[in-house]
Short mmCIF file of C-alpha atoms in Angstrom, two decimals:
data_model
loop_
_atom_site.label_atom_id
_atom_site.label_comp_id
_atom_site.label_asym_id
_atom_site.label_seq_id
_atom_site.Cartn_x
_atom_site.Cartn_y
_atom_site.Cartn_z
CA MET A 1 -18.87 231.65 85.81
CA ALA A 2 -16.29 233.54 83.49
CA VAL A 3 -14.45 230.35 82.91
CA ILE A 4 -17.47 228.51 81.54
CA GLN A 5 -18.85 231.72 79.33
CA ALA A 6 -15.41 231.90 78.17
CA LYS A 7 -15.22 228.34 77.01
CA ASN A 8 -18.82 228.73 75.18
CA VAL A 9 -17.53 232.20 73.35
CA ALA A 10 -15.54 229.97 71.78
CA ALA A 11 -17.17 226.52 71.48
CA PRO A 12 -19.05 226.42 67.32
CA LEU A 13 -22.21 227.03 68.03
CA MET A 14 -25.30 224.47 66.76
CA ASN A 15 -29.11 224.76 66.85
CA ILE A 16 -30.81 222.73 69.23
CA VAL A 17 -33.91 221.45 67.79
CA ARG A 18 -36.94 219.14 70.61
CA PHE A 19 -39.90 217.22 70.13
CA LYS A 20 -41.75 213.94 70.66
CA GLY A 21 -43.67 212.62 68.50
CA MET A 22 -42.46 213.13 65.22
CA PRO A 23 -43.33 211.14 62.54
CA ILE A 24 -39.98 209.42 61.75
CA LEU A 25 -40.28 210.15 57.77
CA GLU A 26 -41.06 213.77 58.79
CA GLN A 27 -37.67 213.86 60.69
CA LEU A 28 -36.26 212.28 57.98
CA HIS A 29 -36.88 215.45 55.45
CA LEU A 30 -36.22 217.88 57.77
CA GLU A 31 -32.61 216.22 59.14
CA GLU A 32 -32.10 215.75 54.95
CA ARG A 33 -33.35 218.83 54.04
CA ILE A 34 -31.02 220.86 56.87
CA PHE A 35 -28.56 218.79 55.83
CA ARG A 36 -27.89 220.05 52.09
CA THR A 37 -29.33 223.18 52.59
CA SER A 38 -28.42 225.03 55.58
CA SER A 39 -24.63 226.34 56.72
CA ASN A 40 -25.04 225.26 60.29
CA ASN A 41 -24.55 222.84 63.15
CA TRP A 42 -27.50 221.12 64.60
CA CYS A 43 -28.67 218.83 67.70
CA ILE A 44 -32.16 217.74 66.71
CA ILE A 45 -34.04 215.12 69.12
CA ASN A 46 -37.09 213.09 69.21
CA ASP A 47 -38.39 211.55 71.78
CA GLY A 48 -39.71 208.75 70.07
CA THR A 49 -40.98 208.10 67.19
CA ASN A 50 -46.06 208.45 67.13
CA ALA A 51 -46.18 204.06 64.94
CA PRO A 52 -44.25 201.66 64.70
CA THR A 53 -42.37 201.84 60.87
CA ILE A 54 -39.36 200.45 60.46
CA VAL A 55 -36.26 201.62 59.03
CA MET A 56 -33.97 200.23 56.40
CA GLY A 57 -31.07 202.15 55.20
CA VAL A 58 -30.19 203.34 51.10
CA SER A 59 -28.66 199.98 50.04
CA GLY A 60 -31.29 198.06 52.01
CA LYS A 61 -33.09 194.43 50.09
CA PRO A 62 -36.25 193.98 51.62
CA SER A 63 -36.88 190.59 50.40
CA GLU A 64 -32.84 190.01 52.56
CA LEU A 65 -33.77 192.12 55.48
CA LEU A 66 -37.59 191.98 56.27
CA GLU A 67 -40.16 189.42 57.17
CA LEU A 68 -41.92 190.23 54.15
CA LYS A 69 -44.88 187.52 54.41
CA LEU A 70 -45.73 189.59 58.67
CA VAL A 71 -44.87 193.19 57.17
CA LEU A 72 -47.81 192.31 54.42
CA GLN A 73 -49.99 191.31 56.73
CA ASP A 74 -50.21 193.73 59.78
CA LYS A 75 -49.44 197.13 56.91
CA VAL A 76 -45.87 197.68 58.58
CA PRO A 77 -44.66 200.58 56.96
CA VAL A 78 -41.12 200.30 55.61
CA VAL A 79 -38.92 204.09 56.00
CA ARG A 80 -35.71 203.49 53.15
CA ARG A 81 -33.52 206.60 54.75
CA PHE A 82 -30.98 208.45 52.50
CA THR A 83 -28.28 207.36 55.38
CA GLY A 84 -26.36 204.12 55.07
CA GLY A 85 -26.35 201.68 57.27
CA GLY A 86 -28.67 199.06 58.80
CA THR A 87 -32.66 198.55 59.54
CA VAL A 88 -34.44 199.14 62.78
CA ILE A 89 -38.22 199.35 63.62
CA VAL A 90 -38.82 202.77 65.47
CA ASP A 91 -41.26 203.90 67.49
CA PRO A 92 -42.87 205.34 70.55
CA GLY A 93 -39.79 204.19 72.63
CA THR A 94 -37.21 204.84 70.50
CA ILE A 95 -35.21 208.64 71.14
CA PHE A 96 -33.58 210.26 68.48
CA VAL A 97 -30.55 211.80 68.48
CA THR A 98 -28.40 213.70 65.47
CA PHE A 99 -25.86 215.61 64.71
CA ILE A 100 -25.40 217.57 61.35
CA CYS A 101 -21.59 219.39 61.18
CA ASN A 102 -19.21 221.53 59.46
CA LYS A 103 -16.04 220.40 58.78
CA ASP A 104 -15.24 223.41 60.71
CA ALA A 105 -17.04 223.29 63.97
CA VAL A 106 -15.08 219.91 64.45
CA PRO A 107 -11.75 219.85 62.90
CA ASN A 108 -10.24 217.14 63.87
CA VAL A 109 -12.51 215.25 62.60
CA GLU A 110 -12.24 214.12 59.28
CA LEU A 111 -15.17 213.81 57.18
CA TYR A 112 -14.63 209.86 56.30
CA PRO A 113 -17.39 206.99 58.53
CA ARG A 114 -15.18 206.08 61.23
CA PRO A 115 -13.73 209.23 62.63
CA ILE A 116 -17.17 210.52 62.47
CA MET A 117 -18.36 207.35 64.75
CA SER A 118 -15.48 208.02 66.85
CA TRP A 119 -16.50 211.27 67.75
CA SER A 120 -20.24 210.73 68.37
CA GLY A 121 -18.40 207.42 70.40
CA GLN A 122 -16.75 210.23 72.80
CA ILE A 123 -20.31 212.35 73.07
CA TYR A 124 -22.03 209.16 74.50
CA GLU A 125 -19.39 207.79 76.39
CA ASP A 126 -19.61 211.36 78.43
CA VAL A 127 -23.37 210.59 78.98
CA PHE A 128 -22.92 207.30 80.01
CA ARG A 129 -20.06 207.79 82.44
CA GLY A 130 -21.38 206.27 85.40
CA ILE A 131 -23.78 204.48 84.35
CA GLY A 132 -23.45 201.36 82.44
CA ASP A 133 -20.86 199.54 80.50
CA PHE A 134 -20.94 201.92 77.70
CA HIS A 135 -18.49 200.84 74.44
CA LEU A 136 -18.82 202.04 70.89
CA ARG A 137 -18.27 199.05 69.32
CA ASP A 138 -18.00 197.46 65.95
CA ASN A 139 -19.80 200.80 65.11
CA ASP A 140 -22.50 200.57 68.01
CA TYR A 141 -23.98 201.59 71.12
CA VAL A 142 -23.38 199.16 73.14
CA PHE A 143 -24.19 197.90 76.61
CA GLY A 144 -21.80 195.13 78.38
CA ASN A 145 -22.10 193.30 74.69
CA ARG A 146 -26.64 193.98 73.94
CA LYS A 147 -26.87 196.96 71.77
CA PHE A 148 -28.68 199.55 72.11
CA GLY A 149 -28.39 202.36 69.78
CA GLY A 150 -27.95 202.32 65.65
CA ASN A 151 -26.57 204.39 63.76
CA ALA A 152 -25.80 205.42 60.35
CA GLN A 153 -24.29 208.08 58.93
CA SER A 154 -23.84 210.63 55.34
CA ILE A 155 -21.36 212.79 54.04
CA SER A 156 -20.64 215.61 51.50
CA ARG A 157 -17.57 217.54 51.06
CA ARG A 158 -17.84 219.82 54.16
CA ARG A 159 -20.88 218.18 56.20
CA TRP A 160 -22.28 215.27 58.03
CA ILE A 161 -24.84 214.00 59.81
CA HIS A 162 -24.27 211.26 61.83
CA HIS A 163 -28.03 209.66 63.49
CA THR A 164 -28.39 207.46 66.26
CA SER A 165 -31.55 205.00 67.27
CA PHE A 166 -31.85 204.92 70.50
CA LEU A 167 -34.00 201.49 72.47
CA TRP A 168 -35.03 203.35 75.37
CA ASP A 169 -38.04 200.83 75.43
CA TYR A 170 -39.06 198.45 72.92
CA ASP A 171 -41.73 195.84 71.55
CA VAL A 172 -40.99 192.69 71.61
CA ARG A 173 -42.86 191.38 68.83
CA ASN A 174 -41.62 194.24 66.36
CA MET A 175 -38.10 192.59 66.51
CA ALA A 176 -40.48 189.60 64.44
CA TYR A 177 -40.59 191.51 61.60
CA LEU A 178 -37.14 191.49 60.56
CA LYS A 179 -34.61 189.00 59.56
CA VAL A 180 -31.48 188.71 60.91
CA PRO A 181 -28.91 190.05 58.73
CA LYS A 182 -26.98 188.22 56.92
CA ARG A 183 -24.27 190.65 57.03
CA ALA A 184 -23.25 191.26 60.69
CA PRO A 185 -21.20 192.50 63.11
CA GLU A 186 -19.06 189.98 65.27
CA TYR A 187 -20.00 190.93 68.11
CA ARG A 188 -23.78 189.55 67.42
CA SER A 189 -22.44 185.59 67.04
CA ALA A 190 -25.76 185.23 65.25
CA ARG A 191 -28.55 185.87 68.62
CA SER A 192 -31.72 186.79 67.18
CA HIS A 193 -32.74 190.66 68.03
CA VAL A 194 -34.61 189.97 71.82
CA GLU A 195 -30.90 188.30 72.45
CA PHE A 196 -28.83 191.16 70.94
CA VAL A 197 -30.56 194.12 72.25
CA CYS A 198 -31.46 195.88 75.99
CA ARG A 199 -33.02 198.30 76.95
CA ILE A 200 -31.27 202.24 78.13
CA LYS A 201 -35.11 201.92 80.49
CA ASP A 202 -33.43 200.21 82.82
CA TYR A 203 -30.79 202.53 83.24
CA LEU A 204 -31.99 205.77 82.50
CA SER A 205 -35.61 206.88 82.27
CA THR A 206 -35.79 209.61 79.10
CA SER A 207 -35.72 212.87 80.10
CA ASP A 208 -32.31 212.30 82.20
CA PHE A 209 -31.20 210.48 79.18
CA ILE A 210 -31.76 212.84 77.11
CA ASN A 211 -30.72 215.80 80.18
CA ARG A 212 -27.62 214.52 80.12
CA THR A 213 -26.88 214.64 76.18
CA VAL A 214 -27.89 218.29 75.70
CA LYS A 215 -26.20 218.19 78.72
CA VAL A 216 -22.59 217.36 77.19
CA VAL A 217 -23.30 218.45 73.74
CA ARG A 218 -23.63 221.81 75.72
CA ASN A 219 -20.13 221.24 76.70
CA ARG A 220 -18.41 221.05 73.49
CA PHE A 221 -20.82 224.21 71.28
CA SER A 222 -22.76 227.20 71.97
CA LEU A 223 -26.45 225.50 71.49
CA ALA A 224 -28.59 228.07 70.13
CA PRO A 225 -32.64 226.47 71.03
CA MET A 226 -34.65 226.83 67.87
CA GLN A 227 -38.87 226.06 67.67
CA LEU A 228 -39.74 223.28 64.65
CA GLU A 229 -41.78 226.83 62.76
CA GLU A 230 -37.95 228.60 63.04
CA VAL A 231 -35.84 225.93 60.44
CA ASN A 232 -36.57 227.39 57.69
CA ILE A 233 -34.81 230.53 58.15
CA HIS A 234 -31.48 229.00 58.36
CA ALA A 235 -32.55 225.83 55.73
CA LYS A 236 -34.69 225.80 52.05
CA THR A 237 -37.81 225.13 52.43
CA SER A 238 -38.86 222.78 49.04
CA PHE A 239 -36.26 219.86 48.25
CA ASP A 240 -35.84 216.43 46.69
CA HIS A 241 -36.37 214.40 49.51
CA SER A 242 -34.31 210.44 49.09
CA SER A 243 -36.03 209.49 52.23
CA ARG A 244 -39.53 207.81 50.93
CA LEU A 245 -42.40 205.22 52.48
CA LEU A 246 -42.46 202.04 49.97
CA THR A 247 -45.12 201.49 48.61
CA LYS A 248 -46.88 197.73 48.52
CA ALA A 249 -46.79 196.98 45.08
CA GLU A 250 -42.72 197.30 45.74
CA LEU A 251 -43.12 194.61 48.78
CA GLU A 252 -45.19 192.22 46.74
CA ALA A 253 -43.22 192.20 43.92
CA ALA A 254 -39.85 192.26 46.88
CA PHE A 255 -41.76 189.26 48.34
CA VAL A 256 -43.24 187.15 45.50
CA SER A 257 -39.26 187.42 43.97
CA GLU A 258 -37.30 185.83 47.62
CA ASN A 259 -40.10 183.08 47.84
CA LEU A 260 -40.01 182.84 43.02
CA TYR A 261 -35.62 181.96 43.62
CA ARG A 262 -36.34 180.07 46.57
CA GLU A 263 -39.33 176.94 46.10
CA GLY A 264 -39.43 177.81 42.62
CA THR A 265 -35.96 177.59 41.64
CA GLY A 266 -34.49 176.93 44.74
CA LEU A 267 -31.89 178.87 44.51
CA SER A 268 -30.75 182.05 46.05
CA GLN A 269 -31.56 185.66 44.72
CA GLY A 270 -27.09 185.83 43.70
CA GLN A 271 -27.62 182.45 42.07
CA PHE A 272 -30.41 182.60 40.07
CA HIS A 273 -29.56 186.09 38.20
CA ARG A 274 -26.41 184.04 37.67
CA LYS A 275 -28.13 181.48 36.09
CA MET A 276 -30.57 184.10 33.77
CA LYS A 277 -26.72 185.88 33.41
CA ASP A 278 -26.02 181.95 31.68
CA VAL A 279 -28.69 180.93 29.55
CA ILE A 280 -28.86 184.09 28.04
CA ARG A 281 -25.06 184.34 26.79
CA LEU A 282 -25.26 180.77 25.86
CA SER A 283 -28.32 181.62 23.75
CA ASN A 284 -26.78 184.20 21.85
CA ARG A 285 -23.99 181.87 21.47
CA LEU A 286 -26.26 178.92 20.15
CA ASN A 287 -27.84 182.29 17.87
CA GLY A 288 -24.40 182.95 16.50
CA LYS A 289 -24.68 186.18 18.52
CA PRO A 290 -21.55 187.35 19.80
CA GLU A 291 -20.30 186.99 22.70
CA LYS A 292 -20.99 190.15 25.07
CA GLU A 293 -20.71 191.37 29.17
CA ILE A 294 -24.17 190.61 29.84
CA GLN A 295 -25.69 193.46 31.73
CA ASP A 296 -27.20 193.36 35.36
CA LEU A 297 -30.41 192.15 35.01
CA ARG A 298 -31.70 193.66 37.15
CA ARG A 299 -30.93 197.75 36.05
CA ASN A 300 -34.67 199.23 34.89
CA LEU A 301 -32.85 200.56 32.00
CA PHE A 302 -33.11 197.22 30.50
CA LEU A 303 -36.34 195.93 32.28
CA MET A 304 -38.79 198.54 31.04
CA LEU A 305 -42.30 196.86 30.64
CA PHE A 306 -42.20 198.65 26.92
CA SER A 307 -38.73 196.91 26.23
CA PHE A 308 -39.99 193.97 26.87
CA PHE A 309 -42.72 193.59 24.53
CA ALA A 310 -40.35 196.27 21.19
CA GLY A 311 -38.10 192.22 22.20
CA SER A 312 -35.09 194.50 21.54
CA THR A 313 -32.88 194.38 24.96
CA PHE A 314 -32.39 190.48 25.08
CA GLU A 315 -31.01 189.36 22.26
CA GLY A 316 -31.97 186.00 22.50
CA ALA A 317 -32.88 185.58 25.91
CA PRO A 318 -35.61 183.22 25.63
CA LYS A 319 -39.12 185.26 26.91
CA GLU A 320 -39.45 182.91 30.07
CA GLN A 321 -36.18 184.56 31.45
CA HIS A 322 -37.74 188.11 30.30
CA ALA A 323 -40.81 186.71 31.66
CA LEU A 324 -39.19 186.21 35.05
CA LEU A 325 -36.57 189.39 35.05
CA GLU A 326 -39.95 191.08 35.06
CA LEU A 327 -41.35 189.59 37.96
CA GLU A 328 -37.39 190.09 40.08
CA ASP A 329 -37.47 194.03 38.92
CA THR A 330 -39.13 196.79 41.05
CA VAL A 331 -43.14 197.18 39.93
CA THR A 332 -45.18 199.83 40.46
CA SER A 333 -48.16 198.83 39.05
CA ARG A 334 -50.53 195.60 38.82
CA ARG A 335 -51.33 195.62 35.28
CA LYS A 336 -48.06 195.68 34.19
CA LEU A 337 -47.18 192.34 36.82
CA ARG A 338 -49.86 190.49 34.97
CA SER A 339 -49.26 191.21 31.81
CA ALA A 340 -46.10 189.71 32.17
CA VAL A 341 -47.42 186.74 33.99
CA VAL A 342 -50.16 185.76 31.14
CA VAL A 343 -47.41 186.17 28.86
CA SER A 344 -44.90 183.70 29.69
CA SER A 345 -46.23 180.10 30.63
CA ALA A 346 -42.78 179.47 32.66
CA VAL A 347 -44.35 181.33 35.78
CA LEU A 348 -47.41 179.29 36.09
CA PRO A 349 -45.81 178.22 40.00
CA ALA A 350 -45.66 181.78 39.87
CA ARG A 351 -48.83 182.93 39.35
CA GLN A 352 -50.79 180.26 41.79
CA ARG A 353 -48.50 182.08 44.38
CA LEU A 354 -50.17 185.90 43.19
CA ASP A 355 -53.61 184.32 43.46
CA PHE A 356 -52.84 184.87 47.49
CA LEU A 357 -52.59 188.75 46.95
CA GLY A 358 -55.68 188.34 44.83
CA TRP A 359 -55.24 189.07 41.39
CA MET B 1 5.56 210.11 54.00
CA ALA B 2 3.30 208.19 51.71
CA LEU B 3 5.17 206.00 50.37
CA ARG B 4 5.27 207.07 46.16
CA MET B 5 3.32 204.12 43.60
CA TRP B 6 5.78 204.89 39.99
CA ALA B 7 3.82 201.34 38.80
CA SER B 8 1.18 201.67 35.83
CA SER B 9 -0.26 198.00 35.11
CA THR B 10 1.48 196.14 38.31
CA VAL B 11 -0.14 199.51 40.40
CA ASN B 12 -2.15 196.45 42.55
CA ALA B 13 0.25 194.18 43.41
CA LEU B 14 2.43 196.61 45.02
CA ARG B 15 0.13 198.51 46.96
CA ILE B 16 0.94 198.86 50.37
CA SER B 17 -1.87 199.50 52.60
CA CYS B 18 -1.19 199.52 56.80
CA CYS B 19 -5.17 200.41 56.91
CA ALA B 20 -6.80 197.32 55.72
CA LYS B 21 -6.57 195.16 59.32
CA ALA B 22 -6.80 198.22 61.19
CA SER B 23 -7.16 195.67 64.42
CA PHE B 24 -3.86 194.15 64.14
CA ALA B 25 -1.05 196.75 65.03
CA PRO B 26 2.99 195.62 65.95
CA PRO B 27 4.84 197.74 67.03
CA PHE B 28 6.93 197.46 63.98
CA VAL B 29 3.59 199.05 61.16
CA LEU B 30 4.08 202.48 60.72
CA THR B 31 0.56 204.39 62.16
CA ARG B 32 0.53 206.23 58.43
CA CYS B 33 -1.13 204.60 55.99
CA PHE B 34 -0.07 204.89 52.51
CA SER B 35 -1.36 205.19 49.41
CA SER B 36 -0.73 204.26 46.54
CA VAL B 37 -0.56 207.93 43.83
CA LEU B 38 -0.89 207.10 40.15
CA ASP B 39 0.98 209.24 37.65
CA GLY B 40 -0.83 209.92 34.85
CA LEU B 41 -4.00 210.59 36.15
CA LYS B 42 -5.69 214.51 37.65
CA TYR B 43 -6.64 214.43 41.36
CA ASP B 44 -9.19 216.79 43.37
CA ALA B 45 -9.07 217.68 46.55
CA SER B 46 -11.85 215.31 47.86
CA HIS B 47 -9.75 212.07 46.90
CA GLU B 48 -11.29 211.45 43.36
CA TRP B 49 -9.04 210.66 40.50
CA VAL B 50 -9.72 211.93 36.81
CA LYS B 51 -7.88 210.24 34.13
CA HIS B 52 -8.58 212.39 30.02
CA GLU B 53 -7.43 209.97 26.83
CA GLY B 54 -8.91 212.01 24.04
CA PRO B 55 -12.22 212.62 24.24
CA VAL B 56 -13.24 211.04 26.61
CA ALA B 57 -12.14 211.42 30.88
CA THR B 58 -12.49 208.43 32.94
CA ILE B 59 -13.62 208.82 36.23
CA GLY B 60 -13.08 206.98 39.72
CA ILE B 61 -11.94 208.21 44.31
CA THR B 62 -8.58 207.01 45.12
CA ASP B 63 -6.95 204.78 47.20
CA HIS B 64 -6.65 206.35 49.28
CA ALA B 65 -10.35 206.78 49.56
CA GLN B 66 -11.43 203.63 49.66
CA ASP B 67 -8.73 202.71 52.37
CA HIS B 68 -10.23 205.64 54.79
CA LEU B 69 -14.05 204.64 53.89
CA GLY B 70 -13.75 200.66 54.45
CA GLU B 71 -15.44 198.17 52.78
CA VAL B 72 -17.38 199.45 50.26
CA VAL B 73 -21.07 197.51 49.89
CA PHE B 74 -23.00 199.94 48.13
CA VAL B 75 -22.44 201.80 44.76
CA GLU B 76 -24.35 204.86 43.57
CA LEU B 77 -24.48 205.86 40.28
CA PRO B 78 -26.01 208.40 37.54
CA GLU B 79 -27.90 206.73 34.46
CA PRO B 80 -25.79 207.64 31.46
CA GLY B 81 -26.70 210.96 29.27
CA GLY B 82 -26.95 212.76 32.35
CA SER B 83 -23.95 215.92 33.03
CA VAL B 84 -22.58 217.13 35.92
CA ALA B 85 -20.66 220.18 36.57
CA LYS B 86 -17.24 220.13 38.13
CA GLY B 87 -17.02 220.32 41.88
CA GLY B 88 -20.49 218.62 42.35
CA GLY B 89 -22.05 215.40 43.32
CA PHE B 90 -22.13 213.30 40.89
CA GLY B 91 -23.35 209.09 43.06
CA ALA B 92 -22.44 207.39 46.32
CA VAL B 93 -20.27 205.64 48.13
CA GLU B 94 -22.16 203.00 51.10
CA SER B 95 -18.86 202.67 53.77
CA VAL B 96 -19.69 201.58 57.78
CA LYS B 97 -23.22 202.66 58.07
CA ALA B 98 -21.72 205.99 56.03
CA THR B 99 -22.91 207.50 52.89
CA SER B 100 -20.23 209.61 50.70
CA ASP B 101 -21.01 211.81 48.19
CA VAL B 102 -18.23 211.87 44.90
CA ASN B 103 -18.17 214.69 43.09
CA SER B 104 -16.87 215.30 39.77
CA PRO B 105 -13.92 216.61 39.44
CA ILE B 106 -14.35 218.32 35.64
CA SER B 107 -18.12 219.99 34.41
CA GLY B 108 -19.32 217.15 31.12
CA LYS B 109 -22.03 214.12 30.12
CA VAL B 110 -22.00 211.02 31.70
CA ILE B 111 -20.51 209.03 28.12
CA GLU B 112 -20.99 205.52 30.34
CA VAL B 113 -20.82 204.25 34.20
CA ASN B 114 -19.36 201.13 35.30
CA SER B 115 -21.99 198.36 36.04
CA LYS B 116 -19.65 196.19 37.30
CA LEU B 117 -19.78 198.05 40.52
CA THR B 118 -23.83 197.27 41.02
CA GLU B 119 -23.06 193.29 41.61
CA SER B 120 -19.01 193.95 43.48
CA PRO B 121 -18.83 197.54 45.24
CA GLY B 122 -15.70 195.82 46.93
CA LEU B 123 -13.97 196.94 43.47
CA ILE B 124 -13.91 200.66 44.61
CA ASN B 125 -11.48 198.78 47.50
CA SER B 126 -8.90 195.87 45.11
CA SER B 127 -8.78 198.60 42.54
CA PRO B 128 -9.33 202.05 42.67
CA TYR B 129 -7.66 203.42 39.56
CA GLY B 130 -8.86 199.76 37.35
CA ASP B 131 -12.03 198.07 37.59
CA GLY B 132 -13.21 200.38 40.06
CA TRP B 133 -13.43 203.08 37.92
CA MET B 134 -17.46 204.56 38.31
CA ILE B 135 -17.88 206.97 35.43
CA LYS B 136 -16.98 207.60 32.23
CA VAL B 137 -17.71 211.52 30.89
CA LYS B 138 -17.06 213.90 27.45
CA PRO B 139 -15.58 216.71 29.54
CA SER B 140 -17.24 220.71 28.30
CA ASN B 141 -14.15 222.31 29.19
CA PRO B 142 -11.48 220.59 29.22
CA SER B 143 -9.33 223.46 30.90
CA GLU B 144 -10.71 222.68 33.92
CA LEU B 145 -8.27 220.10 33.82
CA ASP B 146 -5.37 222.71 34.48
CA SER B 147 -6.72 223.55 37.95
CA LEU B 148 -6.37 219.61 39.29
CA MET B 149 -3.64 218.97 40.77
CA GLY B 150 -0.80 216.38 40.02
CA PRO B 151 -0.21 213.49 41.80
CA LYS B 152 2.92 215.33 43.30
CA GLU B 153 0.72 217.70 44.46
CA TYR B 154 -1.68 215.06 45.68
CA THR B 155 0.39 212.92 47.51
CA LYS B 156 1.35 215.99 50.02
CA PHE B 157 -2.52 217.12 50.05
CA CYS B 158 -2.68 213.44 51.90
CA GLU B 159 0.05 214.14 54.11
CA GLU B 160 -0.88 216.82 55.14
CA GLU B 161 -4.53 216.00 55.51
CA ASP B 162 -3.26 213.15 57.42
CA ALA B 163 -0.66 215.45 59.35
CA ALA B 164 -4.07 217.75 60.17
CA HIS B 165 -5.91 215.02 62.08
#
């Protein structure tokens, strides 16, 4: 007993907060606030979120990752989180475990993604020892070759956050909202979601899994249990979160643009943008304008409705291209989109598509 | 020992990086990663470089950083016109399921950002000192450059950091 106590005295302090059924957006806001404004180490455990929610990484593109027609039809909320990584659909069967650590708390871990992932892999190796054929594989947690935990991180100068969504259980029907991602680990071998993932439920109860995790963490840190209300003592109460719920308008715009590329033009998004740039370049040349590099067509800087009407940004670009660019851009209001559609005759096919949106 | 590279425009062709093929480690390959460090640049402890040319300073992340980060798939950059503070974050890169802050070595006003990185974030990996530049800044306090590391100091810093882990 004295030996264990001596070990914990030397171990870095870690606050541990536990919830059940916290909405995932609320959890992400809490985590980002703690990551950015607290100087303590933290372990956060949320046993299930309250409702099925799609959560994309910071750079996720809805049109590439989601079955948007279904998502819109069933009004599934879509959250963009502040960390990297892929897309998951979380629900009451998902268990979330998050570590937020100072560089000094784990001095052997360099502040880069792979060392941090390796550190967490060791934690869960201990958690699942003797339970299943656990591995960290291509940054996923797997039993054998089936994924049951997805990871994401954010790293600052002196701190990092590593959070995991564990599939204790999941509803097969929810997998229908997600596309098989283009960028997937090799071991996935193009398997569908259902063939690729598995449930911790087949190995452990929720309480066993959480208790085992806490026990392993306690071996490495001196744990200080904390209630949610106490978090505000250690982190700023107001904070400008970057995790957010995507709006219906954004999802609709992504759906429309995805279909414009595929059905309207027969082109992929990348091909579409390349063609657009070629048109603008040729147009400039025909008008005797100097060759210059075409900026990224999707940057809001060039696609403001104001500048569209002022005609000031795209020299020589045909009106059709203006309108198509407006459609592709993230739209914040229906009025702007309708104006862009009305102005250009080239978007007649898109107008027919927009009918289904009830415009 | 890190290999010290003194080339300029040919540096990328001559660059040696053994971390690119992380999974394959034949016995004769050294386990330490070699990163290129360019002469004429200044470096900070969070692995960004700055090239000061008259009124403009160009900023990016070093070869050491891109090597340790892995394949960059997404880059977040500020809008031109904004300001940066020494040691403060101005953007982020995403690699291996992680967003990593990128910090500015100096204070100033952002006058240009590298828009190529939107379509081609991998330029940070393939050309961290060239086409992978991130922002151009008008320095507000050029003396801040004096507190940054030169190539020799930065090389030693990387060696010590790698040895400690």
